[in-house]
XYZ file of C-alpha atoms in Angstrom:
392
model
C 0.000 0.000 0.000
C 2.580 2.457 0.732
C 4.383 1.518 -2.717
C 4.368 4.670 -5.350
C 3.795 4.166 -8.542
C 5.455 7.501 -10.240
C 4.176 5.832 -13.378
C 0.236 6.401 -12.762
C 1.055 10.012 -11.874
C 2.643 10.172 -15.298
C -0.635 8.262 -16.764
C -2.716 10.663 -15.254
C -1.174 13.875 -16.333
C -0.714 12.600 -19.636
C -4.398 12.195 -20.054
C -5.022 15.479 -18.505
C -2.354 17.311 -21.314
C -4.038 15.482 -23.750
C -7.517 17.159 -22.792
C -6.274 20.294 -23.273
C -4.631 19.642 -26.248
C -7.675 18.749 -28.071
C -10.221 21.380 -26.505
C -8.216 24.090 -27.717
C -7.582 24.017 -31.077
C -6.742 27.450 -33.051
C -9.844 26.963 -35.041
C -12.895 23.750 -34.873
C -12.617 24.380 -38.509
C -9.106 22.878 -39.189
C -8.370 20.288 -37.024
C -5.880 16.991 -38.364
C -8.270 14.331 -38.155
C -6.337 12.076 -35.021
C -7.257 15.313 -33.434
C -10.968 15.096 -33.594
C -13.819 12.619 -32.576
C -15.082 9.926 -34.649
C -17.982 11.684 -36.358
C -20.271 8.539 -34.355
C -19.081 4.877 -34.655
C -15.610 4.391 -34.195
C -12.594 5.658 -32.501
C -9.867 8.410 -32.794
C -6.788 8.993 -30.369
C -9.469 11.637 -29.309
C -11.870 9.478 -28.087
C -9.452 7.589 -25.747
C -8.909 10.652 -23.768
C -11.596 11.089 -21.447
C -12.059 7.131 -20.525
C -8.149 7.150 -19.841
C -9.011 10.091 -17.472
C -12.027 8.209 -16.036
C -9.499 5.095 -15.866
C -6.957 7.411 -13.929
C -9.285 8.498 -11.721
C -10.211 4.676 -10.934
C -6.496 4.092 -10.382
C -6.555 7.255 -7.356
C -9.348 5.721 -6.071
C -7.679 2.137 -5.401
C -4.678 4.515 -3.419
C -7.207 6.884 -1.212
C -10.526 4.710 -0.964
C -8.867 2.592 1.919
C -7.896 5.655 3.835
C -11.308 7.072 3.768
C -12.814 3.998 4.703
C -10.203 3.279 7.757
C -11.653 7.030 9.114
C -15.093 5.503 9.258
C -18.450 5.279 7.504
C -19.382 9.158 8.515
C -16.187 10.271 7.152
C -16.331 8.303 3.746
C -19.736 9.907 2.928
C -18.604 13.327 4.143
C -15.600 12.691 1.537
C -17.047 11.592 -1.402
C -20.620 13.646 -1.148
C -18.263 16.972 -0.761
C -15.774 16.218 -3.366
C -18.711 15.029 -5.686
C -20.669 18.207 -5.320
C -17.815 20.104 -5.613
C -16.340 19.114 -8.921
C -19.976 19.008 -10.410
C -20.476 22.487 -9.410
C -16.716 23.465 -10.941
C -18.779 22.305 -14.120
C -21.728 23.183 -14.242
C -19.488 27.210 -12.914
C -17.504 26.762 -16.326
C -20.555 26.123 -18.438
C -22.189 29.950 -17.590
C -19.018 31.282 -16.980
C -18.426 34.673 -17.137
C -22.164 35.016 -16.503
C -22.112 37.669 -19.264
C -21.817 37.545 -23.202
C -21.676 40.638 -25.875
C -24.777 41.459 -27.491
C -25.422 43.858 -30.109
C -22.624 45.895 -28.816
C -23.155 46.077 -25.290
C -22.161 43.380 -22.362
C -25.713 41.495 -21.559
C -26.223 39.230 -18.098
C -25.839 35.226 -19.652
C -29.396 33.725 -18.879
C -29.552 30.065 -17.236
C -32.462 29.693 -20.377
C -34.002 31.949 -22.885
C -35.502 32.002 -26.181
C -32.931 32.541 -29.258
C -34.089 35.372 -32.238
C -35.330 32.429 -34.230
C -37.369 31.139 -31.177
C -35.091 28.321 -30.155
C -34.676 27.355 -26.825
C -30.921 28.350 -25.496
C -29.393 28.330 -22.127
C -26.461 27.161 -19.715
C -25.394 23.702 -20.034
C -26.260 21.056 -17.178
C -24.063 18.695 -17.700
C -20.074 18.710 -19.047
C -16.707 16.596 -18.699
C -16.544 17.662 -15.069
C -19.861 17.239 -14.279
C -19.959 13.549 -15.518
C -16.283 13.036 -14.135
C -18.175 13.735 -10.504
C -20.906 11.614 -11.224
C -19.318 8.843 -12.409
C -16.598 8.983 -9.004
C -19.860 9.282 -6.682
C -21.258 6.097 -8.136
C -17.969 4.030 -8.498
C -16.943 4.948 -5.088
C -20.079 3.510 -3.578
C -19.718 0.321 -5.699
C -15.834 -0.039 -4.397
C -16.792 0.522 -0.633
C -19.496 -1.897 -0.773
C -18.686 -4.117 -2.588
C -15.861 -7.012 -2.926
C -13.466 -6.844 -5.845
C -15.423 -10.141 -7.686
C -18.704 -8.748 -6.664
C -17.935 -4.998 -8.230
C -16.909 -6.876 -11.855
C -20.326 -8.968 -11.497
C -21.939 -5.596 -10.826
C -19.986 -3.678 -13.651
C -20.455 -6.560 -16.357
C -24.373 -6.747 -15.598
C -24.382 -2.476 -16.124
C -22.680 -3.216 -19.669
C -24.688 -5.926 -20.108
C -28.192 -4.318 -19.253
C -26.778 -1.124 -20.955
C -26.660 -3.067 -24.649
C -30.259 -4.510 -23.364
C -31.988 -1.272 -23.058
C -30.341 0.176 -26.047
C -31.936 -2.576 -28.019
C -35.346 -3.024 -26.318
C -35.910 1.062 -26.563
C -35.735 0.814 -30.483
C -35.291 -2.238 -31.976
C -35.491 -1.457 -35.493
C -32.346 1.430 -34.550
C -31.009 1.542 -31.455
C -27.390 2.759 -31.719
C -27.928 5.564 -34.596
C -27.453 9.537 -33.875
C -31.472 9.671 -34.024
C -32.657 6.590 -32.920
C -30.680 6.345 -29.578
C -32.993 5.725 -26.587
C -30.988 8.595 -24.064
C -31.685 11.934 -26.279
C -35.400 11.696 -25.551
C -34.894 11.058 -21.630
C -32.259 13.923 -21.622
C -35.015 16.157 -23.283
C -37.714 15.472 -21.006
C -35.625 15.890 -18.077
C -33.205 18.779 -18.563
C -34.839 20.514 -20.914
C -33.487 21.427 -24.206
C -32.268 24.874 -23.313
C -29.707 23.206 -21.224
C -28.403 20.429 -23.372
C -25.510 20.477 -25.747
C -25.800 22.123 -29.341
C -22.709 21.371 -30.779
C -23.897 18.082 -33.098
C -26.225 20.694 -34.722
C -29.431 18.902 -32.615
C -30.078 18.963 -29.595
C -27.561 15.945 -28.094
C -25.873 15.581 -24.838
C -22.613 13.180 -25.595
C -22.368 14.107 -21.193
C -25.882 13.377 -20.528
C -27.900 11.408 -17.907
C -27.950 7.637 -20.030
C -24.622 7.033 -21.388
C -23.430 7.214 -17.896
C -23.428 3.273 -17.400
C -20.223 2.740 -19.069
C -18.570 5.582 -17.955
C -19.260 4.819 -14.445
C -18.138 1.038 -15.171
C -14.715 2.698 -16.968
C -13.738 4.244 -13.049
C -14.936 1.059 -11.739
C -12.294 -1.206 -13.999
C -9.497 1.750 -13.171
C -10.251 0.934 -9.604
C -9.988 -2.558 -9.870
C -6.735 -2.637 -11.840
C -5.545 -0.249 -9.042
C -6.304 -2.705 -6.676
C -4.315 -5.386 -8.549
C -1.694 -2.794 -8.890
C -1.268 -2.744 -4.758
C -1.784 -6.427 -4.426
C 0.607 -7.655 -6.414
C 3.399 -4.558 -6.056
C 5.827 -3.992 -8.315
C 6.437 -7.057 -9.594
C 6.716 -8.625 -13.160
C 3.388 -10.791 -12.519
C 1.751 -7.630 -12.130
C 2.929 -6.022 -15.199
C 2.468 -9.507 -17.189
C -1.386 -9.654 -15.997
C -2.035 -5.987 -16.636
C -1.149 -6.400 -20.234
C -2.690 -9.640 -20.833
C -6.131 -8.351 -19.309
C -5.506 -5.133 -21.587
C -5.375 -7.399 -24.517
C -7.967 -9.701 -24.036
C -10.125 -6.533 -23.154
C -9.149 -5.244 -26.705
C -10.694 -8.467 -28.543
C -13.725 -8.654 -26.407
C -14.497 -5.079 -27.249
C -13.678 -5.866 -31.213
C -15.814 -8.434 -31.355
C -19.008 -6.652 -29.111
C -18.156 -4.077 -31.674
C -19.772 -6.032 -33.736
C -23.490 -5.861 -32.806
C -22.559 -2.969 -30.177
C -20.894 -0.390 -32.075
C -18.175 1.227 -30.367
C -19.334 4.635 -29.859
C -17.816 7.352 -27.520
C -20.677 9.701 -27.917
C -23.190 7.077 -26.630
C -21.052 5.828 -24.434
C -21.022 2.178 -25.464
C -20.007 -1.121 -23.437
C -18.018 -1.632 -25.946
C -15.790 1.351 -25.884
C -15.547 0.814 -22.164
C -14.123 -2.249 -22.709
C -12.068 -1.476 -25.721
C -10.783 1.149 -24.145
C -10.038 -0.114 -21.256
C -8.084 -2.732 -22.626
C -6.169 -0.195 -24.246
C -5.477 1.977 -20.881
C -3.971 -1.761 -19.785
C -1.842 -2.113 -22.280
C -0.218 1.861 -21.746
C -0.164 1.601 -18.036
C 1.287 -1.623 -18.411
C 4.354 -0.122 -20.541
C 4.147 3.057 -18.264
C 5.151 0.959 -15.391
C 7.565 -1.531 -17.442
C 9.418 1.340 -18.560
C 9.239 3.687 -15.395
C 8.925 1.705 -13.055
C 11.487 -1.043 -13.965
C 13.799 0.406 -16.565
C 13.761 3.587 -14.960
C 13.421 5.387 -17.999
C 12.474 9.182 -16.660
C 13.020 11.859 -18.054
C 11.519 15.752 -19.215
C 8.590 13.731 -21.230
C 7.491 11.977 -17.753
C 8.147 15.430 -15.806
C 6.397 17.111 -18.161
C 2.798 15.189 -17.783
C 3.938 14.501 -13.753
C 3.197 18.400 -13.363
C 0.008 18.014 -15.569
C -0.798 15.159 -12.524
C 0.104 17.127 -9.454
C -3.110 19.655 -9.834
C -4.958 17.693 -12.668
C -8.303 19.364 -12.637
C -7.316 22.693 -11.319
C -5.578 23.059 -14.475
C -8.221 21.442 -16.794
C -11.118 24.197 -15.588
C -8.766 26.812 -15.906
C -7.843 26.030 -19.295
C -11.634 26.779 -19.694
C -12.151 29.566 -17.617
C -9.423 31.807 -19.610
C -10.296 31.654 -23.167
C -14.023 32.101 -21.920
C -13.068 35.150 -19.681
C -10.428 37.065 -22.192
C -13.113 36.429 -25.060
C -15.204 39.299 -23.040
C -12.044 41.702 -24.324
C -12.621 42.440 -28.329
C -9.675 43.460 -30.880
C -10.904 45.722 -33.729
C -10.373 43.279 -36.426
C -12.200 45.250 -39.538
C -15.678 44.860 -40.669
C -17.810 41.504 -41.894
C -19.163 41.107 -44.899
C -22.574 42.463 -44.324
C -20.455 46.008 -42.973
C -20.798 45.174 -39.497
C -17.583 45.886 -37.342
C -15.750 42.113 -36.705
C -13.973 41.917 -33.324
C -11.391 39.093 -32.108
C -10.693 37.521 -28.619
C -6.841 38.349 -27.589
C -6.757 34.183 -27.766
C -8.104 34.245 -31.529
C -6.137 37.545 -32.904
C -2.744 35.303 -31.443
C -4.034 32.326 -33.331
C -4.754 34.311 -36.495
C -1.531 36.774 -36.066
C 0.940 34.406 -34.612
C -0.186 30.770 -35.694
C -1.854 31.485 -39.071
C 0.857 33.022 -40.534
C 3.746 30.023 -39.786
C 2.031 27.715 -42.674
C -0.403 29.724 -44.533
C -1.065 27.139 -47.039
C -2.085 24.357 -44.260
C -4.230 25.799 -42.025
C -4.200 22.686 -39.656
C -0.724 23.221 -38.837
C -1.493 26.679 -37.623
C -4.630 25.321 -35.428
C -1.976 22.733 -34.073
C 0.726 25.762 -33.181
C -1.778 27.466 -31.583
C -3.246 24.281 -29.598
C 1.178 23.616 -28.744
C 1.059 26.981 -27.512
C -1.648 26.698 -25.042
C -0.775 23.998 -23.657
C 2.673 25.031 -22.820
C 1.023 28.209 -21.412
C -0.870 25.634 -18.985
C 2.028 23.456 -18.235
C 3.327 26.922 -17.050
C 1.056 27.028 -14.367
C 1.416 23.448 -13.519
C 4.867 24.353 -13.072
C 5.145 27.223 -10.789
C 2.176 25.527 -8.825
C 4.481 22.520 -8.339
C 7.461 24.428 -7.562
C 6.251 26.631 -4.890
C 4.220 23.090 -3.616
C 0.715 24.528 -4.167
C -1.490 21.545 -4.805
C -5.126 22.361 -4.967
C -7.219 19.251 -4.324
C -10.923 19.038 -5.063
C-alpha cells in the first residue's frame, strides 16, 4: 500500500495534457483528423482521452478509498458527497461562466435559459466533462466501498450488459444511430433542451444522464486494476497480468463491436471495454518502462506536473479563453459592414499561428493548440514548484 507508482502520476497527467490539447484548437474548422472525434461509430486517439481520465481516476481511487474507509463510515460519505458536489459544481461554474456575453454591442447578463431570435430554446449547459467526471466517481466509489473486488466486476459486467439490453429493447429497429438512440429523448424530457448540448447541430448531450453506465463502469475497472496494482506490487506478474487483461479486453471489445458499435458519444459497453483494454496495455508499458527500466526523463516530468493539480488546471484552461473572449480586438468589418472583433486568444491564433504555414491551415490550429498547452504546463509548473497543490 505504501508503494508509489510515479508511473500512474505520469498516466494521469498525460491524459489530462491530452484534454487540453484537443479542446483548444486554433480553429474547430481545421483540425488533423487524429485530433478530432469519430464523427459517431468508431474511434480516434481523441476518443481515448476522457475514458483514460475516467481510468486514472479509478487508479486514485484504489490509493485513497482505503484511507477514507479506515476514518469511518461518517467520514467516507462526508468525503465523497463533498468532493462530488464540488467538482460538479466546478462544471456546471464553467458552463455559464463569465455570466455575461456581448450582445449587439453592449455586455448582456448570460441567462440560465431563454428564447434565441429564431425562437429556439438556449441556455447554460447542465451537464459537461466535469460534471460527468463527478458523477461517475460518486457512483464508483459507492460500488468499491461496498462491494468485494469479484462482486464490483459482477456488478460492472451486468451495467454493460443491461446497458446493450436497453439500447436494443428502446428501439429495436435502430437503437445505436445519432437519431434513434434511446438517451436523447430522456435527456429532453428531463433537462430541458435549453440546457443540453448544441454542438452536433441537434439537440444531443454526448455528457448526458444515459450514457453514464459505461462511464461509471470505466472508473470502476481503473479501480480494480488499481487494486491489482497494490496487491501484487511492483512485480513482473503484475505487469504480465495488466497487459494480458488489456489485450484480451481489446478483442472482447472488437468483437461486441460487432453488434454494439463502439461509440464514444453514446457511451457504449463496448468502448468501455475497448478502451479499457487499451489503458492496460499503456499503463502496463508506463510501469515496465518507469517503473522497472527507470526510464524518466523531461517527457514523464512534463505530464507529472500536468498530474500534481490535474483538474485545477483542466477548468482553468476553460475559464481563460471564456473570460479574455469578453475583451474584443478591432479586427475590420464583416461582410454584411458590421464591425468584426477578435478575442486576444483568436487575434494570437490568427496573427501568430496562421501566418507560420499559410497554405495548411491545420498546422497553424496545431501551433496554436502547442502553444496553449505550454502556457498551462506553465502554471502546472510554478504551482508545483512553490508546492501549491489544490485538491478538489
Amino acid at each position: 500500500m505504501n508503494q508509489r507508482f510515479y508511473s500512474l502520476d505520469v498516466f494521469r497527467g498525460a491524459t489530462v495534457a491530452l484534454m487540453i490539447l484537443v479542446n483548444n484548437p486554433g480553429s474547430w474548422g481545421h483540425i488533423y483528423t487524429p485530433l478530432e472525434h469519430a464523427p459517431w461509430h468508431g474511434v480516434t486517439p481523441t476518443d481515448l482521452v476522457f475514458p483514460f481520465f475516467l481510468f486514472a481516476v479509478g487508479n486514485a481511487m484504489a490509493f485513497v478509498l482505503p484511507k477514507l474507509e479506515a476514518a469511518g463510515e461518517s467520514f467516507f460519505w462526508k468525503k465523497i458527497i463533498q468532493r462530488t458536489v464540488l467538482i460538479f459544481l466546478i462544471g456546471l461554474f464553467l458552463n455559464w461562466f463569465p455570466f455575461i456575453k456581448w450582445q449587439d454591442g453592449h455586455l448582456v447578463g448570460k441567462p440560465w435559459a431563454y428564447n434565441t431570435a429564431d425562437g429556439k430554446a438556449a441556455g447554460v449547459r447542465i451537464f459537461g466533462v466535469l460534471q460527468r467526471i463527478a458523477i461517475c466517481y460518486f457512483l464508483a466509489s459507492l460500488l468499491a466501498h461496498y462491494g468485494k473486488q469479484k462482486g464490483v466486476f459482477v456488478v460492472s459486467a451486468f451495467l454493460l450488459l443491461a446497458y446493450w439490453f436497453v439500447c436494443v429493447a428502446a428501439n429495436a429497429a435502430d437503437p445505436f444511430s445519432f437519431t434513434g438512440w434511446f438517451g436523447t429523448k430522456i435527456d429532453l424530457d428531463i433537462l430541458g433542451e435549453a440546457h443540453i448540448y448544441k454542438g452536433e447541430g441537434l439537440s444531443f448531450d454526448p455528457e448526458g444522464l444515459m450514457s453514464i453506465t459505461g462511464a461509471v463502469v470505466q472508473v470502476v475497472f481503473g479501480y480494480l486494476a488499481g487494486s491489482y496494482i497494490i496487491q501484487k506490487g511492483k512485480t513482473p506478474e503484475m505487469v504480465n497480468g495488466l497487459f494480458v487483461t488489456g489485450c484480451v479486453l481489446i478483442f472482447t471489445g472488437y468483437c461486441w463491436d460487432m453488434v454494439f458499435p463502439i461509440n464514444k458519444k453514446i457511451w457504449t459497453s463496448s468502448y468501455t471495454v475497448y478502451t479499457t483494454g487499451l489503458a492496460l496495455l499503456i499503463l502496463a508499458t508506463m510501469i515496465y518502462c518507469i517503473e522497472f527500466k527507470g526510464w524518466k526523463g523531461k517527457w514523464s516530468r512534463f505530464c507529472d506536473v500536468f498530474g500534481k493539480n490535474a483538474l485545477f488546471i483542466f477548468a482553468m484552461s476553460g475559464i481563460l479563453p471564456r473570460l479574455l473572449a469578453l475583451i474584443q480586438i478591432p479586427a475590420g468589418v464583416t461582410a454584411d459592414g458590421k464591425p468584426n472583433f477578435l478575442t486576444p486568444f483568436a487575434w494570437f491564433y490568427e496573427h501568430a499561428c496562421k501566418p507560420i504555414l499559410p497554405a495548411e491551415p491545420r498546422a497553424g490550429s496545431l501551433i496554436y493548440a502547442l502553444c496553449f498547452i505550454t502556457m498551462m504546463w506553465s502554471f502546472a509548473w510554478l504551482l508545483d514548484k512553490k508546492k501549491i497543490y489544490i485538491r478538489v
